[in-house]
C-alpha positions as a LaTeX table, in Angstrom:
\begin{tabular}{lrrr}
\hline
Residue & $x$ (\AA) & $y$ (\AA) & $z$ (\AA) \\
\hline
Unk1 & $-42.94$ & $-86.12$ & 54.73 \\
Unk2 & $-46.24$ & $-87.53$ & 53.32 \\
Unk3 & $-48.01$ & $-90.16$ & 55.73 \\
Unk4 & $-48.62$ & $-93.61$ & 54.77 \\
Unk5 & $-51.55$ & $-94.98$ & 56.53 \\
Unk6 & $-52.14$ & $-98.30$ & 54.51 \\
Unk7 & $-51.41$ & $-100.43$ & 57.76 \\
Unk8 & $-53.73$ & $-98.62$ & 59.94 \\
Unk9 & $-57.04$ & $-100.32$ & 60.80 \\
Unk10 & $-60.08$ & $-99.33$ & 62.58 \\
Unk11 & $-59.15$ & $-95.82$ & 63.01 \\
Unk12 & $-60.42$ & $-93.94$ & 65.86 \\
Unk13 & $-61.00$ & $-90.11$ & 65.24 \\
Unk14 & $-58.68$ & $-87.55$ & 67.20 \\
Unk15 & $-61.01$ & $-85.54$ & 69.37 \\
Unk16 & $-64.37$ & $-86.37$ & 70.90 \\
Unk17 & $-67.36$ & $-84.38$ & 71.94 \\
Unk18 & $-66.41$ & $-84.83$ & 75.66 \\
Unk19 & $-62.78$ & $-83.87$ & 74.86 \\
Unk20 & $-62.27$ & $-81.83$ & 71.52 \\
Unk21 & $-59.05$ & $-81.43$ & 69.73 \\
Unk22 & $-57.94$ & $-78.12$ & 70.26 \\
Unk23 & $-54.38$ & $-77.97$ & 69.06 \\
Unk24 & $-52.56$ & $-76.93$ & 66.08 \\
Unk25 & $-51.64$ & $-79.08$ & 62.84 \\
Unk26 & $-49.51$ & $-77.55$ & 59.95 \\
Unk27 & $-49.20$ & $-80.51$ & 57.30 \\
Unk28 & $-46.71$ & $-78.00$ & 55.51 \\
Unk29 & $-48.28$ & $-79.19$ & 52.20 \\
Unk30 & $-47.45$ & $-83.12$ & 52.86 \\
Unk31 & $-50.05$ & $-85.80$ & 51.94 \\
Unk32 & $-52.08$ & $-88.53$ & 53.81 \\
Unk33 & $-51.91$ & $-91.44$ & 51.86 \\
Unk34 & $-53.91$ & $-94.84$ & 51.91 \\
Unk35 & $-56.20$ & $-93.39$ & 54.84 \\
Unk36 & $-59.18$ & $-95.86$ & 54.35 \\
Unk37 & $-61.75$ & $-95.59$ & 57.20 \\
Unk38 & $-65.31$ & $-94.95$ & 57.81 \\
Unk39 & $-64.45$ & $-92.11$ & 60.07 \\
Unk40 & $-63.03$ & $-88.80$ & 59.54 \\
Unk41 & $-59.31$ & $-88.10$ & 60.68 \\
Unk42 & $-60.31$ & $-85.88$ & 63.61 \\
Unk43 & $-63.78$ & $-86.27$ & 65.16 \\
Unk44 & $-64.64$ & $-83.17$ & 67.18 \\
Unk45 & $-62.41$ & $-79.87$ & 67.20 \\
Unk46 & $-62.59$ & $-76.68$ & 69.01 \\
Unk47 & $-60.37$ & $-73.75$ & 68.77 \\
Unk48 & $-58.14$ & $-75.78$ & 66.81 \\
Unk49 & $-55.90$ & $-74.95$ & 63.93 \\
Unk50 & $-55.43$ & $-77.29$ & 60.92 \\
Unk51 & $-53.77$ & $-75.90$ & 57.72 \\
Unk52 & $-51.80$ & $-76.84$ & 54.42 \\
Unk53 & $-52.83$ & $-80.81$ & 54.68 \\
Unk54 & $-53.99$ & $-82.81$ & 51.75 \\
Unk55 & $-55.75$ & $-86.31$ & 51.36 \\
Unk56 & $-54.50$ & $-87.78$ & 47.98 \\
Unk57 & $-56.57$ & $-90.22$ & 45.58 \\
Unk58 & $-55.46$ & $-93.31$ & 47.56 \\
Unk59 & $-57.96$ & $-92.02$ & 50.31 \\
Unk60 & $-61.35$ & $-93.50$ & 50.82 \\
Unk61 & $-64.02$ & $-92.78$ & 53.66 \\
Unk62 & $-66.83$ & $-95.15$ & 53.35 \\
Unk63 & $-69.79$ & $-96.45$ & 54.99 \\
Unk64 & $-70.62$ & $-100.06$ & 53.97 \\
Unk65 & $-72.38$ & $-101.41$ & 56.80 \\
Unk66 & $-75.86$ & $-100.77$ & 57.97 \\
Unk67 & $-76.25$ & $-97.78$ & 60.40 \\
Unk68 & $-78.88$ & $-96.16$ & 62.43 \\
Unk69 & $-79.17$ & $-92.60$ & 63.69 \\
Unk70 & $-76.65$ & $-89.96$ & 62.47 \\
Unk71 & $-73.56$ & $-90.58$ & 60.48 \\
Unk72 & $-70.82$ & $-88.28$ & 59.38 \\
Unk73 & $-68.38$ & $-89.16$ & 56.41 \\
Unk74 & $-65.70$ & $-86.82$ & 55.59 \\
Unk75 & $-61.91$ & $-87.24$ & 55.05 \\
Unk76 & $-60.57$ & $-84.29$ & 57.46 \\
Unk77 & $-63.01$ & $-83.52$ & 60.41 \\
Unk78 & $-66.63$ & $-84.57$ & 61.58 \\
Unk79 & $-67.31$ & $-81.45$ & 63.34 \\
Unk80 & $-65.45$ & $-77.89$ & 63.53 \\
Unk81 & $-66.76$ & $-75.96$ & 66.91 \\
Unk82 & $-66.04$ & $-72.35$ & 67.57 \\
Unk83 & $-62.80$ & $-70.91$ & 67.06 \\
Unk84 & $-61.82$ & $-73.55$ & 64.55 \\
Unk85 & $-59.90$ & $-72.52$ & 61.59 \\
Unk86 & $-59.22$ & $-74.84$ & 58.58 \\
Unk87 & $-57.00$ & $-73.26$ & 55.87 \\
Unk88 & $-55.62$ & $-74.34$ & 52.71 \\
Unk89 & $-56.29$ & $-78.07$ & 53.03 \\
Unk90 & $-57.36$ & $-80.22$ & 50.20 \\
Unk91 & $-58.84$ & $-83.73$ & 49.16 \\
Unk92 & $-58.67$ & $-85.96$ & 46.26 \\
Unk93 & $-60.18$ & $-88.62$ & 48.37 \\
Unk94 & $-63.38$ & $-90.56$ & 47.40 \\
Unk95 & $-66.23$ & $-90.33$ & 50.03 \\
Unk96 & $-68.85$ & $-93.22$ & 49.61 \\
Unk97 & $-72.19$ & $-94.01$ & 51.29 \\
Unk98 & $-72.84$ & $-97.77$ & 50.15 \\
Unk99 & $-75.18$ & $-99.50$ & 52.60 \\
Unk100 & $-78.81$ & $-100.16$ & 53.72 \\
Unk101 & $-79.84$ & $-97.96$ & 56.66 \\
Unk102 & $-81.26$ & $-99.67$ & 59.34 \\
Unk103 & $-83.43$ & $-97.01$ & 60.88 \\
Unk104 & $-86.23$ & $-94.70$ & 59.15 \\
Unk105 & $-84.88$ & $-91.39$ & 60.58 \\
Unk106 & $-81.31$ & $-91.83$ & 59.71 \\
Unk107 & $-79.34$ & $-88.52$ & 59.07 \\
Unk108 & $-76.25$ & $-88.64$ & 56.85 \\
Unk109 & $-73.72$ & $-85.65$ & 56.89 \\
Unk110 & $-71.41$ & $-86.26$ & 53.95 \\
Unk111 & $-68.69$ & $-83.57$ & 53.13 \\
Unk112 & $-65.92$ & $-83.74$ & 50.74 \\
Unk113 & $-63.52$ & $-82.32$ & 53.46 \\
Unk114 & $-65.48$ & $-81.94$ & 56.83 \\
Unk115 & $-69.12$ & $-82.55$ & 57.97 \\
Unk116 & $-70.31$ & $-79.70$ & 60.28 \\
Unk117 & $-68.84$ & $-76.15$ & 60.27 \\
Unk118 & $-70.41$ & $-74.81$ & 63.59 \\
Unk119 & $-71.05$ & $-71.19$ & 64.53 \\
Unk120 & $-67.61$ & $-69.48$ & 65.21 \\
Unk121 & $-65.62$ & $-71.84$ & 62.96 \\
Unk122 & $-64.00$ & $-71.17$ & 59.84 \\
Unk123 & $-62.99$ & $-73.22$ & 56.62 \\
Unk124 & $-61.19$ & $-71.00$ & 54.22 \\
Unk125 & $-59.05$ & $-71.46$ & 50.84 \\
Unk126 & $-59.77$ & $-75.09$ & 50.92 \\
Unk127 & $-60.24$ & $-77.34$ & 47.81 \\
Unk128 & $-62.03$ & $-80.51$ & 46.62 \\
Unk129 & $-61.02$ & $-82.47$ & 43.75 \\
Unk130 & $-62.41$ & $-85.94$ & 44.84 \\
Unk131 & $-65.71$ & $-87.81$ & 44.28 \\
Unk132 & $-68.92$ & $-88.11$ & 46.53 \\
Unk133 & $-71.13$ & $-90.86$ & 45.85 \\
Unk134 & $-74.25$ & $-92.52$ & 47.44 \\
Unk135 & $-75.35$ & $-95.75$ & 46.15 \\
Unk136 & $-78.87$ & $-97.04$ & 45.43 \\
Unk137 & $-79.80$ & $-100.27$ & 47.29 \\
Unk138 & $-82.84$ & $-102.14$ & 45.97 \\
Unk139 & $-84.02$ & $-103.66$ & 49.26 \\
Unk140 & $-83.78$ & $-101.50$ & 52.43 \\
Unk141 & $-83.97$ & $-103.18$ & 55.69 \\
Unk142 & $-86.94$ & $-101.07$ & 56.79 \\
Unk143 & $-90.46$ & $-100.62$ & 55.19 \\
Unk144 & $-90.19$ & $-96.85$ & 54.95 \\
Unk145 & $-87.69$ & $-93.83$ & 55.35 \\
Unk146 & $-90.18$ & $-91.56$ & 56.78 \\
Unk147 & $-87.72$ & $-88.97$ & 58.09 \\
Unk148 & $-84.24$ & $-89.79$ & 56.68 \\
Unk149 & $-82.43$ & $-86.63$ & 55.67 \\
Unk150 & $-79.01$ & $-86.71$ & 53.80 \\
Unk151 & $-76.56$ & $-83.47$ & 53.24 \\
Unk152 & $-73.93$ & $-83.66$ & 50.66 \\
Unk153 & $-71.55$ & $-80.97$ & 50.15 \\
Unk154 & $-68.02$ & $-80.58$ & 48.22 \\
Unk155 & $-66.39$ & $-78.81$ & 51.02 \\
Unk156 & $-68.88$ & $-79.31$ & 54.03 \\
Unk157 & $-72.19$ & $-81.05$ & 54.73 \\
Unk158 & $-73.58$ & $-78.31$ & 56.74 \\
Unk159 & $-72.40$ & $-74.86$ & 57.67 \\
Unk160 & $-73.32$ & $-72.37$ & 60.63 \\
Unk161 & $-69.94$ & $-70.53$ & 60.40 \\
Unk162 & $-67.88$ & $-69.40$ & 57.49 \\
Unk163 & $-66.92$ & $-70.85$ & 54.29 \\
Unk164 & $-64.61$ & $-68.62$ & 52.43 \\
Unk165 & $-62.52$ & $-68.76$ & 49.24 \\
Unk166 & $-62.87$ & $-72.42$ & 48.50 \\
Unk167 & $-63.20$ & $-74.32$ & 45.45 \\
Unk168 & $-64.94$ & $-77.74$ & 44.72 \\
Unk169 & $-63.82$ & $-79.41$ & 41.24 \\
Unk170 & $-65.00$ & $-82.86$ & 41.95 \\
Unk171 & $-67.91$ & $-84.98$ & 41.09 \\
Unk172 & $-70.97$ & $-85.67$ & 43.43 \\
Unk173 & $-73.57$ & $-88.32$ & 42.72 \\
Unk174 & $-76.31$ & $-89.45$ & 44.71 \\
Unk175 & $-78.53$ & $-92.35$ & 44.31 \\
Unk176 & $-79.17$ & $-93.76$ & 47.96 \\
Unk177 & $-82.72$ & $-93.22$ & 49.25 \\
Unk178 & $-83.66$ & $-90.41$ & 51.25 \\
Unk179 & $-87.02$ & $-88.48$ & 52.18 \\
Unk180 & $-85.27$ & $-85.05$ & 52.29 \\
Unk181 & $-81.97$ & $-84.44$ & 50.38 \\
Unk182 & $-79.73$ & $-81.62$ & 50.15 \\
Unk183 & $-76.72$ & $-81.38$ & 47.94 \\
Unk184 & $-74.71$ & $-78.36$ & 47.26 \\
Unk185 & $-71.24$ & $-77.94$ & 45.18 \\
Unk186 & $-69.79$ & $-76.45$ & 48.26 \\
Unk187 & $-72.27$ & $-76.70$ & 51.32 \\
Unk188 & $-75.41$ & $-78.60$ & 51.40 \\
Unk189 & $-77.23$ & $-76.88$ & 54.37 \\
Unk190 & $-76.49$ & $-73.05$ & 55.43 \\
Unk191 & $-77.94$ & $-73.72$ & 58.83 \\
Unk192 & $-79.01$ & $-70.69$ & 60.63 \\
Unk193 & $-78.39$ & $-66.65$ & 60.33 \\
Unk194 & $-74.70$ & $-66.99$ & 61.34 \\
Unk195 & $-73.99$ & $-68.94$ & 58.20 \\
Unk196 & $-71.73$ & $-67.03$ & 55.74 \\
Unk197 & $-70.88$ & $-68.48$ & 52.31 \\
Unk198 & $-68.50$ & $-66.27$ & 50.44 \\
Unk199 & $-66.30$ & $-66.03$ & 47.74 \\
Unk200 & $-66.33$ & $-69.76$ & 46.72 \\
Unk201 & $-66.32$ & $-71.44$ & 43.27 \\
Unk202 & $-67.80$ & $-74.60$ & 42.19 \\
Unk203 & $-66.99$ & $-76.61$ & 39.22 \\
Unk204 & $-68.25$ & $-79.85$ & 40.64 \\
Unk205 & $-70.75$ & $-81.73$ & 38.38 \\
Unk206 & $-73.79$ & $-82.60$ & 40.71 \\
Unk207 & $-75.83$ & $-85.55$ & 39.35 \\
Unk208 & $-78.97$ & $-86.40$ & 41.39 \\
Unk209 & $-80.61$ & $-89.61$ & 40.67 \\
Unk210 & $-82.83$ & $-90.47$ & 43.60 \\
Unk211 & $-85.92$ & $-92.62$ & 43.04 \\
Unk212 & $-89.28$ & $-91.87$ & 44.64 \\
Unk213 & $-90.75$ & $-95.21$ & 45.13 \\
Unk214 & $-89.19$ & $-98.85$ & 45.90 \\
Unk215 & $-91.07$ & $-101.95$ & 46.42 \\
Unk216 & $-94.59$ & $-100.27$ & 46.28 \\
Unk217 & $-93.85$ & $-97.55$ & 48.79 \\
Unk218 & $-94.47$ & $-94.37$ & 47.74 \\
Unk219 & $-92.51$ & $-90.92$ & 48.55 \\
Unk220 & $-89.50$ & $-92.85$ & 50.09 \\
Unk221 & $-87.27$ & $-89.93$ & 48.39 \\
Unk222 & $-89.58$ & $-86.68$ & 48.35 \\
Unk223 & $-87.67$ & $-83.50$ & 48.45 \\
Unk224 & $-84.76$ & $-82.69$ & 46.59 \\
Unk225 & $-82.74$ & $-79.62$ & 47.14 \\
Unk226 & $-79.76$ & $-79.18$ & 44.64 \\
Unk227 & $-77.89$ & $-75.99$ & 44.35 \\
Unk228 & $-74.38$ & $-75.41$ & 42.53 \\
Unk229 & $-73.17$ & $-73.50$ & 45.50 \\
Unk230 & $-75.55$ & $-74.23$ & 48.77 \\
Unk231 & $-78.64$ & $-76.51$ & 48.64 \\
Unk232 & $-80.62$ & $-74.83$ & 51.00 \\
Unk233 & $-79.49$ & $-71.20$ & 52.06 \\
Unk234 & $-79.90$ & $-69.39$ & 55.27 \\
Unk235 & $-77.52$ & $-66.09$ & 56.52 \\
Unk236 & $-75.36$ & $-64.64$ & 53.60 \\
Unk237 & $-74.51$ & $-66.07$ & 50.33 \\
Unk238 & $-72.03$ & $-63.44$ & 48.92 \\
Unk239 & $-69.85$ & $-63.61$ & 45.99 \\
Unk240 & $-69.85$ & $-67.07$ & 44.48 \\
Unk241 & $-69.30$ & $-68.65$ & 41.20 \\
Unk242 & $-70.94$ & $-71.73$ & 40.01 \\
Unk243 & $-69.48$ & $-73.39$ & 36.69 \\
Unk244 & $-70.56$ & $-77.10$ & 37.35 \\
Unk245 & $-73.57$ & $-78.62$ & 35.63 \\
Unk246 & $-76.78$ & $-79.78$ & 37.70 \\
Unk247 & $-78.38$ & $-82.72$ & 36.14 \\
Unk248 & $-81.36$ & $-84.53$ & 37.78 \\
Unk249 & $-82.85$ & $-87.66$ & 36.62 \\
Unk250 & $-84.99$ & $-88.10$ & 39.49 \\
Unk251 & $-88.52$ & $-88.68$ & 39.70 \\
Unk252 & $-89.22$ & $-87.23$ & 43.24 \\
Unk253 & $-92.19$ & $-85.08$ & 44.01 \\
Unk254 & $-90.72$ & $-82.00$ & 44.65 \\
Unk255 & $-87.51$ & $-81.24$ & 43.06 \\
Unk256 & $-85.71$ & $-77.69$ & 43.75 \\
Unk257 & $-82.63$ & $-76.88$ & 41.42 \\
Unk258 & $-80.47$ & $-73.54$ & 41.41 \\
Unk259 & $-77.28$ & $-72.30$ & 39.93 \\
Unk260 & $-76.32$ & $-71.04$ & 43.25 \\
Unk261 & $-79.16$ & $-72.23$ & 45.70 \\
Unk262 & $-82.07$ & $-74.43$ & 45.46 \\
Unk263 & $-83.99$ & $-73.01$ & 48.20 \\
Unk264 & $-84.26$ & $-70.01$ & 50.55 \\
Unk265 & $-86.94$ & $-70.75$ & 53.29 \\
Unk266 & $-85.77$ & $-68.39$ & 55.70 \\
Unk267 & $-86.40$ & $-64.66$ & 55.97 \\
Unk268 & $-83.76$ & $-62.02$ & 55.76 \\
Unk269 & $-81.55$ & $-64.25$ & 53.57 \\
Unk270 & $-78.70$ & $-61.64$ & 52.02 \\
Unk271 & $-77.86$ & $-62.78$ & 48.48 \\
Unk272 & $-75.19$ & $-60.36$ & 47.69 \\
Unk273 & $-74.03$ & $-61.07$ & 44.26 \\
Unk274 & $-70.81$ & $-59.27$ & 44.10 \\
Unk275 & $-68.95$ & $-61.40$ & 41.50 \\
Unk276 & $-71.62$ & $-64.09$ & 41.68 \\
Unk277 & $-72.26$ & $-66.09$ & 38.30 \\
Unk278 & $-73.77$ & $-69.29$ & 37.35 \\
Unk279 & $-72.26$ & $-70.21$ & 34.28 \\
Unk280 & $-73.58$ & $-73.82$ & 34.32 \\
Unk281 & $-76.33$ & $-75.88$ & 32.65 \\
Unk282 & $-79.46$ & $-76.92$ & 34.96 \\
Unk283 & $-81.28$ & $-79.98$ & 33.65 \\
Unk284 & $-84.21$ & $-81.97$ & 34.64 \\
Unk285 & $-84.59$ & $-85.12$ & 32.70 \\
Unk286 & $-86.98$ & $-86.84$ & 35.38 \\
Unk287 & $-90.60$ & $-87.25$ & 36.31 \\
Unk288 & $-90.58$ & $-84.96$ & 38.86 \\
Unk289 & $-94.25$ & $-83.62$ & 39.90 \\
Unk290 & $-93.14$ & $-80.15$ & 41.28 \\
Unk291 & $-89.84$ & $-78.82$ & 39.45 \\
Unk292 & $-88.35$ & $-75.49$ & 40.16 \\
Unk293 & $-85.55$ & $-74.34$ & 38.15 \\
Unk294 & $-83.47$ & $-71.05$ & 38.67 \\
Unk295 & $-80.36$ & $-69.78$ & 37.29 \\
Unk296 & $-79.57$ & $-68.34$ & 40.51 \\
Unk297 & $-82.29$ & $-69.38$ & 43.00 \\
Unk298 & $-84.52$ & $-72.31$ & 42.32 \\
Unk299 & $-87.41$ & $-71.43$ & 45.05 \\
Unk300 & $-88.12$ & $-69.05$ & 47.86 \\
Unk301 & $-91.08$ & $-68.34$ & 50.05 \\
Unk302 & $-89.51$ & $-65.64$ & 52.15 \\
Unk303 & $-88.29$ & $-62.13$ & 51.99 \\
Unk304 & $-84.73$ & $-61.76$ & 50.72 \\
Unk305 & $-82.41$ & $-59.15$ & 49.27 \\
Unk306 & $-81.00$ & $-59.72$ & 46.06 \\
Unk307 & $-78.05$ & $-57.29$ & 45.76 \\
Unk308 & $-76.50$ & $-56.82$ & 42.02 \\
Unk309 & $-74.73$ & $-53.40$ & 42.99 \\
Unk310 & $-71.35$ & $-54.69$ & 42.42 \\
Unk311 & $-71.93$ & $-57.65$ & 40.12 \\
Unk312 & $-69.23$ & $-58.40$ & 37.77 \\
Unk313 & $-70.46$ & $-61.77$ & 36.73 \\
Unk314 & $-72.59$ & $-63.16$ & 34.28 \\
Unk315 & $-75.67$ & $-65.46$ & 34.23 \\
Unk316 & $-75.31$ & $-67.98$ & 31.22 \\
Unk317 & $-75.87$ & $-71.67$ & 30.49 \\
Unk318 & $-79.44$ & $-73.05$ & 30.07 \\
Unk319 & $-82.24$ & $-74.43$ & 32.05 \\
Unk320 & $-83.47$ & $-77.55$ & 30.57 \\
Unk321 & $-86.79$ & $-79.13$ & 31.66 \\
Unk322 & $-87.14$ & $-82.41$ & 29.45 \\
Unk323 & $-89.80$ & $-84.17$ & 31.26 \\
Unk324 & $-91.86$ & $-84.39$ & 34.20 \\
Unk325 & $-94.89$ & $-86.46$ & 35.94 \\
Unk326 & $-98.14$ & $-86.69$ & 33.76 \\
Unk327 & $-100.38$ & $-85.43$ & 36.81 \\
Unk328 & $-103.27$ & $-83.09$ & 37.29 \\
Unk329 & $-101.38$ & $-81.40$ & 39.90 \\
Unk330 & $-98.13$ & $-80.88$ & 38.13 \\
Unk331 & $-96.55$ & $-77.43$ & 38.43 \\
Unk332 & $-93.04$ & $-76.51$ & 36.91 \\
Unk333 & $-91.39$ & $-73.13$ & 36.92 \\
Unk334 & $-88.34$ & $-71.95$ & 35.29 \\
Unk335 & $-86.70$ & $-68.41$ & 35.87 \\
Unk336 & $-83.36$ & $-66.68$ & 34.53 \\
Unk337 & $-82.86$ & $-65.34$ & 38.17 \\
Unk338 & $-85.42$ & $-67.15$ & 40.66 \\
Unk339 & $-87.38$ & $-70.19$ & 39.40 \\
Unk340 & $-90.67$ & $-69.57$ & 41.61 \\
Unk341 & $-91.27$ & $-66.83$ & 44.45 \\
Unk342 & $-94.28$ & $-68.22$ & 46.27 \\
Unk343 & $-96.61$ & $-66.74$ & 48.84 \\
Unk344 & $-97.07$ & $-63.41$ & 50.40 \\
Unk345 & $-94.24$ & $-63.65$ & 52.31 \\
Unk346 & $-91.91$ & $-63.73$ & 49.51 \\
Unk347 & $-91.03$ & $-60.18$ & 48.93 \\
Unk348 & $-87.94$ & $-59.49$ & 47.17 \\
Unk349 & $-85.65$ & $-56.49$ & 47.54 \\
Unk350 & $-83.51$ & $-56.06$ & 44.38 \\
Unk351 & $-80.77$ & $-53.66$ & 44.21 \\
Unk352 & $-79.25$ & $-52.82$ & 40.85 \\
Unk353 & $-76.21$ & $-51.11$ & 39.57 \\
Unk354 & $-76.78$ & $-47.42$ & 39.28 \\
Unk355 & $-76.46$ & $-46.19$ & 35.47 \\
Unk356 & $-73.16$ & $-44.23$ & 34.74 \\
\hline
\end{tabular}
């Protein structure tokens, strides 16, 4: 039956880097309830099979104490290694980062279901219905956040494996300071050529509210990459649909917004649209100095292939830039497919449907 974890305190995740979980768990459609922790249910997994498990709305994974170094917040698992398969799992849980970082180089991996999907691991047919929230704090314990990085994804924070056939229907809201920030309706960072993000659907609304300055310190938050499917893309992005609005009120220096992905900065990325569609609205309502908005891709400076030969989707919604910073170096670019293709390395190969 359903598992009530209301009496569990100081949860220790199952599986460590030294001894990862490698078993099988079939939840048979039952729910985990009242799982309240700052750690996922599983830590490190390798060769494991986890299926048919759900976290209900009573669950919350939250970090509310200062931390240094790297942190992973997700209900199901921190890291899926080679041979892992997670299938038909869902989460209605809340995931919250609500604390003051205690180091300038922190990395936060925040996923609606899992943290990292490594090469050789698979997440398939999973769903996210919950909320992810990072909270702004007025007085960080450090003078500057020089190398902080945040990765927030509806299904996973980072992917080097396969994320396929998943759906995100929650709400993602970010306000915590981070110099480098990635957010995706499904995945924040597609990490490496082995990453495949395919046949997924995002309906989640993505709210990006980071501020550039704090207590007289400039560029505490500097780079923002927010994409309907994936924040920054490498590998293959194939057959995905985005229907979730992307709304930025941020005044950071460099802002990238894309209906499917905000950034492609690796050579050879395959963007094979099949039924890829962006039906969402993309709004830039803050004082960003450099703003790049694209219905499919916000910005690229590398050679990529856009394959529309089997496209059955549509590009609709609208791009809206209501304000930006009043500076002599201000740049903005809006594009129905790509916001801005920059530099001599940004060679585009476009394949279109053959006329009948």
